[in-house]
Amino acid sequence: MHQKARFFLQTLKFSIARFGKYTQKQPYVHHHLIDCCPWIKVRKCHSFKCLQSKYKKLISGRNIPTRKFCYADLLNTEQENTKSLLINYMDSMERLKKKIEAFYDKHLITLDNLEIRFGDFIYYEEDGCILRLKIGDGFNNCEVLLRLEELSLYNAFVERIRISPGEEYMAASIKTSDSEESMCVIVKLGKYPEVEDFIPNVFSFEWVQDGILFYTCQKNLRCCNVFRTSFGNKKYTECIYTEQDPRFFVDLHCTRDRFFLTINSNSKTTSEVWLVDCHQPWNVPVLVQKRNSGVMYHIEHRNNELYILTNYGEPSEYKLMKTSVDSCSIKNWQLIYTWRRKTKLIDMVMFKDHCIIFLKYCNQLYLNTISLNDHSVQFLKLPAWACACQLDTQPQDSSIDTCSFLLSSPVHPPRHYIYMLGKSGLYEQAEQEKPVMTDCHMARLEAKSKDGTLVPVTVFYKGNSKDLQKKPLLIHVYGAYGIDLNMNFKPEKQMLIEDGWILAYCHVRGGGELGLSWHTGGCLDNKLNGLDDLEACIKSLHNLGFSEPLSTALTAYSAGGILAGTLCNTNPKLIRAVALQAPFLDLLNTMLDTQLPLTIEELEEWGDPASDDKYRDYIKSYCPYHNIRPQTYPSILITACENDQRVPIGGILKYIQRLRKVIMDPQRHNRDHGRKIPNIILDVQTGGSHAAAFGEDSVIEVCCKPPPPHQIKS
């Protein structure tokens, strides 16, 4: 089963198990692959044994070990409360589980597992195995390179695959949903693949030559060190770069022509890049441009020239510049092209004589082709239904004039496209028939915010729906870090559309949908702009006839919980229910605690309340936890994970406790006589990391959204 579906249903299994219907651990089956690679040898490693022990400990029991929480008594109380509230949902959860399984099975061919093309082969994951298939051969001729079951890892998945230039080695990162830490497995390829080594806590890694790997290690959610290691007869590892500033995070990337490895050190607003010559990997890394506050840049290479995507100069949006490798400081950067304001750059692919840029303008996807000889630009509007674009994981050689990518939307399965530079044409790959929705309408709207800013809204609804005002509406919001609202395909979204739901995505300020200025317009002391935008979007949808407050639910993930939680405090009558996944709710206390892993890194997004009274007062004015007040709240479901390092369970428990105290206040009941008390449900999943709660990965959450109006009891 596809990994996303496995996570989705695993969440349901945890929930049902805790609430009375235990499920047995199913044996891991590899179908036709189970006996394909008996020759694979595994060299034992202490660090790998530790990973196995840690994982077994996480799955050993259903009940959350209360000794891990400072709020053990409160957690137990919340578990009992959730159990009593959800007892009436058990049958619907079982039915929904079967329906979700059917939808994921229907779209299994479109939800491809990890796959990369390298040389004459395709490397891909299937059923817990990494396989290699020669291009043009049938699938019966596939070769199994690694089987996770051989490593005693279950419910794990392959996160990334990298092949060495001469295809002598493969490196693959393996992780589970219970932790953000990954284990990198090194496999010596050949007639009989052999696991040669394991590297713990690896975040990013790249081969520069056969047997020479560069990688970063993650500790306390930070990557600050870059290591170089060699394999073979003389194994040697050394640290070649260390980032001292806690605001910066380090990762690695190879240029498309594999001439340079780039060491990228980035904060939320500033970049610094170092180059490693892949032909001379033992040389000291070379600095491209020393970091300047507020200047971000990213590097590609062609013909001894660096091509730079950067926000340097005016206007402060992204632009393409270039400079010689031998004189790469910022004073030598030459402008090639500047994009219009409100343009979001998604990705860049370098070719021999052209550069392809994927971007979003006015919430519509485009592909720009820039000639690197005369700097002319060709514009191609991508299909109107497309909301998300994903390039191939590891593209072909830069000398090949084709670009392969996927387009999708929340309700449209991924579709493969090829853009051919010579023909300037876009072609869809018809590899297999993909199920699509023919009766789903999409509308791109704009809502006017309090200050007059027009905020994009994307709406999906069933085409034959007649009275949309009586249909249930699910609002999505994020609005932080300059990150776009997730609009990738999810089968459960298509299921909701078929059940008559309206889905709306509010692209509020603080996110990145309209470029860098859209982010700055909703961070630091502009954060409340995002709240104004969200309120304007919901009111505009209702005014246009899309549902009504009694049939409207709001969903948000992680930092999106700030806007969702704030709306519950300021204008709760706009919505009937709220579903939050791993929500960030106690912003002020979190940003005052510099011992937490991400506090210092996040100062550029929220401000520093510890040293600046202006930011302290401003954050306190909208922080969801600090502004809970006596009033009628919508019903709230919060999904959280036991092992979440980014949003600790303690802050969520404090929020729930304060909210429940206000809701159950006898004086409020006297004022709101006759009004129904909202449900407050906390679904704490055993194990799990922050990413495990992404999206609607809890069937409880789907069950607890508001029903259509004709089912609502007064």
Short mmCIF file of N, CA and C in Angstrom, two decimals, residues 44-146:
data_model
loop_
_atom_site.label_atom_id
_atom_site.label_comp_id
_atom_site.label_asym_id
_atom_site.label_seq_id
_atom_site.Cartn_x
_atom_site.Cartn_y
_atom_site.Cartn_z
N LYS A 44 26.29 -5.77 10.67
CA LYS A 44 25.69 -5.25 11.90
C LYS A 44 26.40 -3.98 12.33
N CYS A 45 25.61 -3.10 12.92
CA CYS A 45 26.15 -1.79 13.32
C CYS A 45 25.44 -1.37 14.60
N HIS A 46 26.18 -0.89 15.58
CA HIS A 46 25.60 -0.54 16.88
C HIS A 46 24.53 0.53 16.73
N SER A 47 24.80 1.55 15.92
CA SER A 47 23.83 2.64 15.79
C SER A 47 22.54 2.15 15.16
N PHE A 48 22.64 1.19 14.25
CA PHE A 48 21.43 0.66 13.63
C PHE A 48 20.63 -0.17 14.62
N LYS A 49 21.33 -0.92 15.47
CA LYS A 49 20.63 -1.67 16.51
C LYS A 49 19.85 -0.72 17.43
N CYS A 50 20.46 0.44 17.69
CA CYS A 50 19.78 1.43 18.53
C CYS A 50 18.49 1.89 17.87
N LEU A 51 18.52 2.09 16.54
CA LEU A 51 17.31 2.51 15.84
C LEU A 51 16.24 1.45 15.95
N GLN A 52 16.63 0.16 15.78
CA GLN A 52 15.67 -0.93 15.91
C GLN A 52 15.07 -0.95 17.31
N SER A 53 15.92 -0.82 18.32
CA SER A 53 15.43 -0.86 19.70
C SER A 53 14.49 0.29 19.98
N LYS A 54 14.86 1.48 19.47
CA LYS A 54 14.03 2.66 19.69
C LYS A 54 12.66 2.48 19.04
N TYR A 55 12.65 1.93 17.81
CA TYR A 55 11.39 1.76 17.12
C TYR A 55 10.52 0.72 17.82
N LYS A 56 11.12 -0.41 18.24
CA LYS A 56 10.36 -1.45 18.92
C LYS A 56 9.75 -0.91 20.22
N LYS A 57 10.49 -0.04 20.88
CA LYS A 57 9.99 0.55 22.12
C LYS A 57 8.77 1.42 21.85
N LEU A 58 8.79 2.13 20.70
CA LEU A 58 7.69 3.03 20.38
C LEU A 58 6.40 2.27 20.09
N ILE A 59 6.51 1.07 19.46
CA ILE A 59 5.31 0.36 19.07
C ILE A 59 4.92 -0.72 20.07
N SER A 60 5.61 -0.76 21.20
CA SER A 60 5.39 -1.87 22.13
C SER A 60 4.04 -1.81 22.83
N GLY A 61 3.44 -0.64 22.95
CA GLY A 61 2.17 -0.55 23.68
C GLY A 61 1.24 0.46 23.06
N ARG A 62 -0.04 0.29 23.36
CA ARG A 62 -1.05 1.20 22.84
C ARG A 62 -1.20 2.43 23.72
N ASN A 63 -1.00 2.26 25.02
CA ASN A 63 -1.24 3.37 25.93
C ASN A 63 -0.02 4.28 25.97
N ILE A 64 -0.27 5.56 25.98
CA ILE A 64 0.83 6.53 26.01
C ILE A 64 1.48 6.50 27.38
N PRO A 65 2.81 6.34 27.45
CA PRO A 65 3.47 6.30 28.75
C PRO A 65 3.45 7.67 29.40
N THR A 66 2.65 7.81 30.43
CA THR A 66 2.44 9.12 31.03
C THR A 66 3.70 9.67 31.68
N ARG A 67 4.66 8.84 31.95
CA ARG A 67 5.89 9.35 32.56
C ARG A 67 6.63 10.29 31.60
N LYS A 68 6.27 10.27 30.29
CA LYS A 68 6.96 11.11 29.33
C LYS A 68 6.40 12.53 29.33
N PHE A 69 5.28 12.77 30.04
CA PHE A 69 4.66 14.07 30.01
C PHE A 69 4.64 14.71 31.40
N CYS A 70 4.81 16.03 31.42
CA CYS A 70 4.70 16.76 32.67
C CYS A 70 3.24 16.88 33.09
N TYR A 71 2.33 16.68 32.16
CA TYR A 71 0.92 16.87 32.43
C TYR A 71 0.21 15.51 32.39
N ALA A 72 0.76 14.52 33.09
CA ALA A 72 0.26 13.14 33.00
C ALA A 72 -1.20 13.03 33.43
N ASP A 73 -1.55 13.64 34.55
CA ASP A 73 -2.93 13.53 35.04
C ASP A 73 -3.91 14.17 34.06
N LEU A 74 -3.52 15.35 33.55
CA LEU A 74 -4.39 16.03 32.60
C LEU A 74 -4.53 15.21 31.32
N LEU A 75 -3.45 14.59 30.88
CA LEU A 75 -3.50 13.77 29.68
C LEU A 75 -4.44 12.59 29.86
N ASN A 76 -4.35 11.94 31.02
CA ASN A 76 -5.25 10.81 31.30
C ASN A 76 -6.71 11.25 31.30
N THR A 77 -6.96 12.43 31.89
CA THR A 77 -8.33 12.95 31.91
C THR A 77 -8.84 13.20 30.50
N GLU A 78 -7.98 13.79 29.66
CA GLU A 78 -8.38 14.06 28.28
C GLU A 78 -8.62 12.78 27.50
N GLN A 79 -7.82 11.76 27.76
CA GLN A 79 -8.02 10.48 27.08
C GLN A 79 -9.38 9.88 27.44
N GLU A 80 -9.72 9.96 28.71
CA GLU A 80 -11.01 9.43 29.14
C GLU A 80 -12.16 10.23 28.53
N ASN A 81 -11.99 11.54 28.48
CA ASN A 81 -13.01 12.40 27.88
C ASN A 81 -13.20 12.08 26.40
N THR A 82 -12.08 11.91 25.69
CA THR A 82 -12.15 11.59 24.26
C THR A 82 -12.82 10.24 24.04
N LYS A 83 -12.48 9.29 24.90
CA LYS A 83 -13.07 7.96 24.79
C LYS A 83 -14.59 8.02 24.92
N SER A 84 -15.08 8.80 25.88
CA SER A 84 -16.52 8.89 26.10
C SER A 84 -17.22 9.62 24.95
N LEU A 85 -16.55 10.63 24.39
CA LEU A 85 -17.16 11.39 23.30
C LEU A 85 -17.21 10.60 22.00
N LEU A 86 -16.20 9.77 21.77
CA LEU A 86 -16.08 9.08 20.49
C LEU A 86 -16.77 7.72 20.45
N ILE A 87 -17.34 7.30 21.56
CA ILE A 87 -17.96 5.98 21.59
C ILE A 87 -19.09 5.88 20.57
N ASN A 88 -19.74 7.00 20.31
CA ASN A 88 -20.85 6.99 19.35
C ASN A 88 -20.38 7.04 17.90
N TYR A 89 -19.06 7.25 17.69
CA TYR A 89 -18.54 7.36 16.34
C TYR A 89 -17.90 6.07 15.83
N MET A 90 -17.88 5.01 16.65
CA MET A 90 -17.12 3.82 16.28
C MET A 90 -17.62 3.18 14.99
N ASP A 91 -18.92 3.06 14.85
CA ASP A 91 -19.46 2.44 13.64
C ASP A 91 -19.16 3.28 12.40
N SER A 92 -19.31 4.60 12.53
CA SER A 92 -19.03 5.46 11.38
C SER A 92 -17.55 5.45 11.03
N MET A 93 -16.69 5.31 12.05
CA MET A 93 -15.26 5.23 11.78
C MET A 93 -14.92 3.96 11.00
N GLU A 94 -15.56 2.87 11.36
CA GLU A 94 -15.33 1.61 10.64
C GLU A 94 -15.77 1.74 9.19
N ARG A 95 -16.95 2.34 8.99
CA ARG A 95 -17.44 2.52 7.61
C ARG A 95 -16.53 3.44 6.83
N LEU A 96 -16.07 4.50 7.49
CA LEU A 96 -15.20 5.47 6.81
C LEU A 96 -13.85 4.85 6.47
N LYS A 97 -13.36 3.99 7.35
CA LYS A 97 -12.10 3.30 7.07
C LYS A 97 -12.19 2.52 5.77
N LYS A 98 -13.28 1.78 5.59
CA LYS A 98 -13.44 0.99 4.38
C LYS A 98 -13.55 1.89 3.15
N LYS A 99 -14.23 3.01 3.32
CA LYS A 99 -14.38 3.93 2.20
C LYS A 99 -13.04 4.55 1.81
N ILE A 100 -12.25 4.93 2.81
CA ILE A 100 -10.94 5.51 2.54
C ILE A 100 -10.03 4.49 1.87
N GLU A 101 -10.06 3.24 2.35
CA GLU A 101 -9.26 2.19 1.73
C GLU A 101 -9.61 2.04 0.26
N ALA A 102 -10.91 2.11 -0.05
CA ALA A 102 -11.34 1.97 -1.44
C ALA A 102 -10.84 3.12 -2.28
N PHE A 103 -10.85 4.34 -1.73
CA PHE A 103 -10.37 5.49 -2.49
C PHE A 103 -8.87 5.41 -2.72
N TYR A 104 -8.11 4.97 -1.72
CA TYR A 104 -6.67 4.85 -1.91
C TYR A 104 -6.33 3.72 -2.88
N ASP A 105 -7.09 2.64 -2.83
CA ASP A 105 -6.88 1.56 -3.79
C ASP A 105 -7.18 2.04 -5.21
N LYS A 106 -8.20 2.85 -5.34
CA LYS A 106 -8.59 3.38 -6.65
C LYS A 106 -7.48 4.23 -7.26
N HIS A 107 -6.77 4.96 -6.39
CA HIS A 107 -5.74 5.89 -6.88
C HIS A 107 -4.33 5.39 -6.63
N LEU A 108 -4.18 4.12 -6.34
CA LEU A 108 -2.86 3.61 -5.99
C LEU A 108 -1.87 3.78 -7.12
N ILE A 109 -2.31 3.63 -8.36
CA ILE A 109 -1.40 3.75 -9.50
C ILE A 109 -0.94 5.18 -9.70
N THR A 110 -1.69 6.15 -9.18
CA THR A 110 -1.29 7.55 -9.35
C THR A 110 -0.46 8.05 -8.19
N LEU A 111 -0.50 7.35 -7.05
CA LEU A 111 0.27 7.77 -5.88
C LEU A 111 1.58 6.99 -5.87
N ASP A 112 2.45 7.35 -6.78
CA ASP A 112 3.69 6.59 -6.96
C ASP A 112 4.57 6.67 -5.74
N ASN A 113 5.22 5.56 -5.42
CA ASN A 113 6.26 5.58 -4.40
C ASN A 113 7.48 6.30 -4.96
N LEU A 114 8.48 6.46 -4.10
CA LEU A 114 9.69 7.15 -4.50
C LEU A 114 10.28 6.50 -5.74
N GLU A 115 10.65 7.32 -6.74
CA GLU A 115 11.22 6.80 -7.99
C GLU A 115 12.18 7.83 -8.56
N ILE A 116 13.38 7.39 -8.96
CA ILE A 116 14.32 8.27 -9.63
C ILE A 116 14.89 7.54 -10.84
N ARG A 117 15.30 8.32 -11.82
CA ARG A 117 15.97 7.77 -13.00
C ARG A 117 17.43 8.18 -12.96
N PHE A 118 18.30 7.22 -13.18
CA PHE A 118 19.73 7.50 -13.16
C PHE A 118 20.40 6.58 -14.18
N GLY A 119 21.07 7.19 -15.16
CA GLY A 119 21.71 6.39 -16.20
C GLY A 119 20.66 5.61 -16.98
N ASP A 120 20.88 4.31 -17.12
CA ASP A 120 19.97 3.45 -17.88
C ASP A 120 18.93 2.77 -17.00
N PHE A 121 18.84 3.20 -15.72
CA PHE A 121 17.98 2.48 -14.78
C PHE A 121 16.97 3.41 -14.10
N ILE A 122 15.89 2.79 -13.66
CA ILE A 122 14.94 3.43 -12.75
C ILE A 122 15.09 2.75 -11.40
N TYR A 123 15.29 3.56 -10.35
CA TYR A 123 15.36 3.05 -8.98
C TYR A 123 14.08 3.47 -8.28
N TYR A 124 13.42 2.53 -7.63
CA TYR A 124 12.13 2.86 -7.03
C TYR A 124 11.87 1.98 -5.81
N GLU A 125 10.88 2.43 -5.01
CA GLU A 125 10.48 1.69 -3.81
C GLU A 125 9.14 1.00 -4.07
N GLU A 126 9.02 -0.21 -3.58
CA GLU A 126 7.76 -0.94 -3.67
C GLU A 126 7.72 -2.00 -2.59
N ASP A 127 6.65 -2.02 -1.82
CA ASP A 127 6.44 -3.04 -0.79
C ASP A 127 7.63 -3.17 0.16
N GLY A 128 8.19 -2.05 0.58
CA GLY A 128 9.29 -2.11 1.53
C GLY A 128 10.61 -2.55 0.93
N CYS A 129 10.74 -2.48 -0.37
CA CYS A 129 11.98 -2.85 -1.05
C CYS A 129 12.42 -1.71 -1.96
N ILE A 130 13.73 -1.59 -2.18
CA ILE A 130 14.27 -0.71 -3.21
C ILE A 130 14.68 -1.58 -4.39
N LEU A 131 14.14 -1.28 -5.55
CA LEU A 131 14.38 -2.08 -6.74
C LEU A 131 15.03 -1.26 -7.84
N ARG A 132 15.64 -1.97 -8.78
CA ARG A 132 16.25 -1.33 -9.94
C ARG A 132 15.73 -2.01 -11.19
N LEU A 133 15.33 -1.21 -12.16
CA LEU A 133 14.79 -1.74 -13.41
C LEU A 133 15.44 -1.02 -14.58
N LYS A 134 15.96 -1.78 -15.51
CA LYS A 134 16.54 -1.18 -16.70
C LYS A 134 15.45 -0.59 -17.57
N ILE A 135 15.64 0.64 -18.03
CA ILE A 135 14.63 1.32 -18.83
C ILE A 135 14.36 0.50 -20.10
N GLY A 136 13.10 0.20 -20.32
CA GLY A 136 12.72 -0.60 -21.49
C GLY A 136 12.42 -2.04 -21.15
N ASP A 137 12.92 -2.52 -20.01
CA ASP A 137 12.64 -3.89 -19.59
C ASP A 137 11.27 -3.99 -18.92
N GLY A 138 10.71 -5.18 -18.89
CA GLY A 138 9.47 -5.41 -18.18
C GLY A 138 9.72 -5.50 -16.68
N PHE A 139 8.65 -5.31 -15.89
CA PHE A 139 8.79 -5.29 -14.45
C PHE A 139 9.20 -6.65 -13.89
N ASN A 140 9.03 -7.70 -14.67
CA ASN A 140 9.45 -9.03 -14.20
C ASN A 140 10.97 -9.14 -14.11
N ASN A 141 11.67 -8.20 -14.76
CA ASN A 141 13.14 -8.24 -14.75
C ASN A 141 13.74 -7.31 -13.71
N CYS A 142 12.93 -6.81 -12.77
CA CYS A 142 13.46 -5.88 -11.77
C CYS A 142 14.42 -6.60 -10.83
N GLU A 143 15.37 -5.84 -10.30
CA GLU A 143 16.38 -6.37 -9.38
C GLU A 143 16.20 -5.72 -8.02
N VAL A 144 16.11 -6.52 -6.98
CA VAL A 144 15.94 -6.00 -5.63
C VAL A 144 17.31 -5.66 -5.04
N LEU A 145 17.46 -4.40 -4.61
CA LEU A 145 18.74 -3.94 -4.06
C LEU A 145 18.74 -3.93 -2.54
N LEU A 146 17.59 -3.69 -1.94
CA LEU A 146 17.50 -3.61 -0.48
C LEU A 146 16.09 -3.96 -0.05
#
